[in-house]
Amino acid sequence: GNAPVALATGIEARLIEAEALLKAGDAGWLTKLNDARASGLGGTLAPLADPGTDPARVDLLFRERAFWMYFTSHRIGDLRRLVRQYGRGPETVWPTGNYFKGGVYGTDQNLPPAQAEKNNPGYTGCADRAA
């Protein structure tokens, strides 16, 4: 109850509605995104235009989610959904190649558990690291 991050917001609700409408083939998905932009924090943003193709629409929706949901711990779930539910290749969603601080990116599509969780004697790990 006293977490510094909101568990749910009106903007998030509009984004969820937009995704459901987009999946249903309803043109109202763009209206939901533009409603969020019109009532956003710190003023209004210019309305978005329909990019015209289904893959580009999904790209636009998840780009908006990335901006609106910044710092809310939703991004990894969105990236995993792009692979699992939208059929995107992991290499098109997740960073690949050399990491700028040295080494290379791995193939996991999740976050490793915190050391405190690994210290829990009841912790057994995840059997499906890509799901």
XYZ file of C-alpha atoms in Angstrom:
131
model
C 0.000 0.000 0.000
C 2.855 2.441 0.578
C 4.974 1.403 -2.437
C 6.556 4.342 -4.297
C 5.243 3.015 -7.635
C 1.558 2.929 -8.512
C 0.257 -0.601 -9.025
C -2.139 0.553 -11.731
C -3.012 3.867 -13.352
C -5.608 5.214 -15.738
C -2.957 5.492 -18.435
C -2.084 1.822 -17.986
C -5.772 0.942 -18.262
C -6.006 2.833 -21.587
C -2.914 0.982 -22.840
C -4.415 -2.388 -21.880
C -7.681 -1.458 -23.596
C -5.766 -0.331 -26.686
C -3.931 -3.646 -26.901
C -7.175 -5.629 -26.518
C -8.825 -3.562 -29.267
C -5.814 -3.953 -31.546
C -5.845 -7.731 -31.080
C -9.590 -7.740 -31.866
C -9.031 -5.751 -35.072
C -10.980 -2.767 -33.723
C -9.774 0.640 -34.952
C -10.574 2.076 -31.507
C -7.085 1.026 -30.338
C -5.642 4.231 -31.763
C -8.312 6.334 -30.054
C -7.312 4.782 -26.709
C -3.661 5.673 -27.296
C -4.577 9.198 -28.304
C -6.882 9.551 -25.281
C -3.903 8.682 -23.070
C -1.771 11.256 -24.904
C -4.448 13.938 -24.559
C -4.737 13.468 -20.808
C -1.116 12.710 -20.053
C 1.159 14.028 -17.370
C 2.370 17.553 -17.843
C 0.090 18.467 -20.720
C -0.949 16.894 -23.974
C 1.001 15.128 -26.679
C 0.332 15.243 -30.399
C -2.042 12.529 -31.613
C -0.653 9.434 -33.266
C -1.508 8.325 -36.792
C -2.261 4.773 -37.854
C 0.941 3.343 -39.369
C -1.133 1.156 -41.708
C 0.120 -2.403 -41.124
C -0.457 -4.810 -38.262
C 3.250 -5.241 -37.381
C 3.731 -1.459 -37.406
C 0.636 -1.035 -35.210
C 2.055 -3.488 -32.664
C 5.370 -1.607 -32.808
C 3.561 1.689 -32.155
C 1.529 0.262 -29.278
C 4.559 -1.198 -27.520
C 6.592 1.953 -28.156
C 3.878 3.955 -26.410
C 3.822 1.415 -23.570
C 7.590 1.770 -23.227
C 7.302 5.539 -22.816
C 4.253 5.570 -20.537
C 5.321 2.648 -18.376
C 8.925 3.767 -17.940
C 10.183 2.957 -14.422
C 7.178 0.773 -13.563
C 8.793 -2.670 -14.033
C 6.523 -3.571 -16.953
C 9.060 -3.529 -19.776
C 10.408 -7.057 -19.384
C 6.859 -8.438 -19.464
C 6.142 -6.474 -22.638
C 9.299 -7.794 -24.307
C 8.437 -11.361 -23.344
C 4.886 -10.913 -24.717
C 6.247 -9.612 -28.019
C 8.099 -12.915 -28.399
C 5.527 -15.290 -26.933
C 2.209 -13.786 -28.068
C 3.141 -11.747 -31.124
C 5.632 -14.201 -32.644
C 8.564 -11.797 -32.762
C 12.021 -13.330 -32.885
C 13.911 -12.850 -29.606
C 16.794 -11.254 -31.518
C 14.410 -8.551 -32.794
C 13.106 -7.733 -29.309
C 16.019 -8.228 -26.911
C 19.492 -6.703 -27.133
C 22.022 -8.929 -28.872
C 25.727 -8.855 -29.581
C 28.372 -7.064 -27.581
C 27.462 -5.351 -24.327
C 28.900 -1.839 -24.127
C 30.556 -2.563 -20.758
C 32.209 -5.743 -22.023
C 31.025 -9.260 -22.730
C 27.989 -10.200 -24.771
C 24.257 -10.337 -24.148
C 22.907 -13.750 -23.213
C 19.812 -15.534 -24.487
C 17.697 -15.428 -21.305
C 14.347 -13.679 -21.549
C 13.991 -13.040 -17.842
C 15.784 -11.446 -14.924
C 17.958 -13.553 -12.665
C 16.574 -13.866 -9.147
C 18.029 -11.668 -6.436
C 20.624 -13.218 -4.146
C 18.188 -12.913 -1.246
C 15.779 -15.179 -3.131
C 18.511 -17.671 -3.987
C 19.313 -17.863 -0.282
C 15.719 -18.939 0.430
C 15.802 -22.694 1.149
C 12.393 -23.053 -0.543
C 13.622 -21.545 -3.824
C 13.785 -24.107 -6.638
C 14.368 -21.898 -9.680
C 12.468 -21.658 -12.930
C 12.212 -24.695 -15.190
C 11.267 -22.698 -18.322
C 13.633 -19.749 -18.745
C 12.144 -18.608 -22.066
C 8.443 -18.604 -21.160
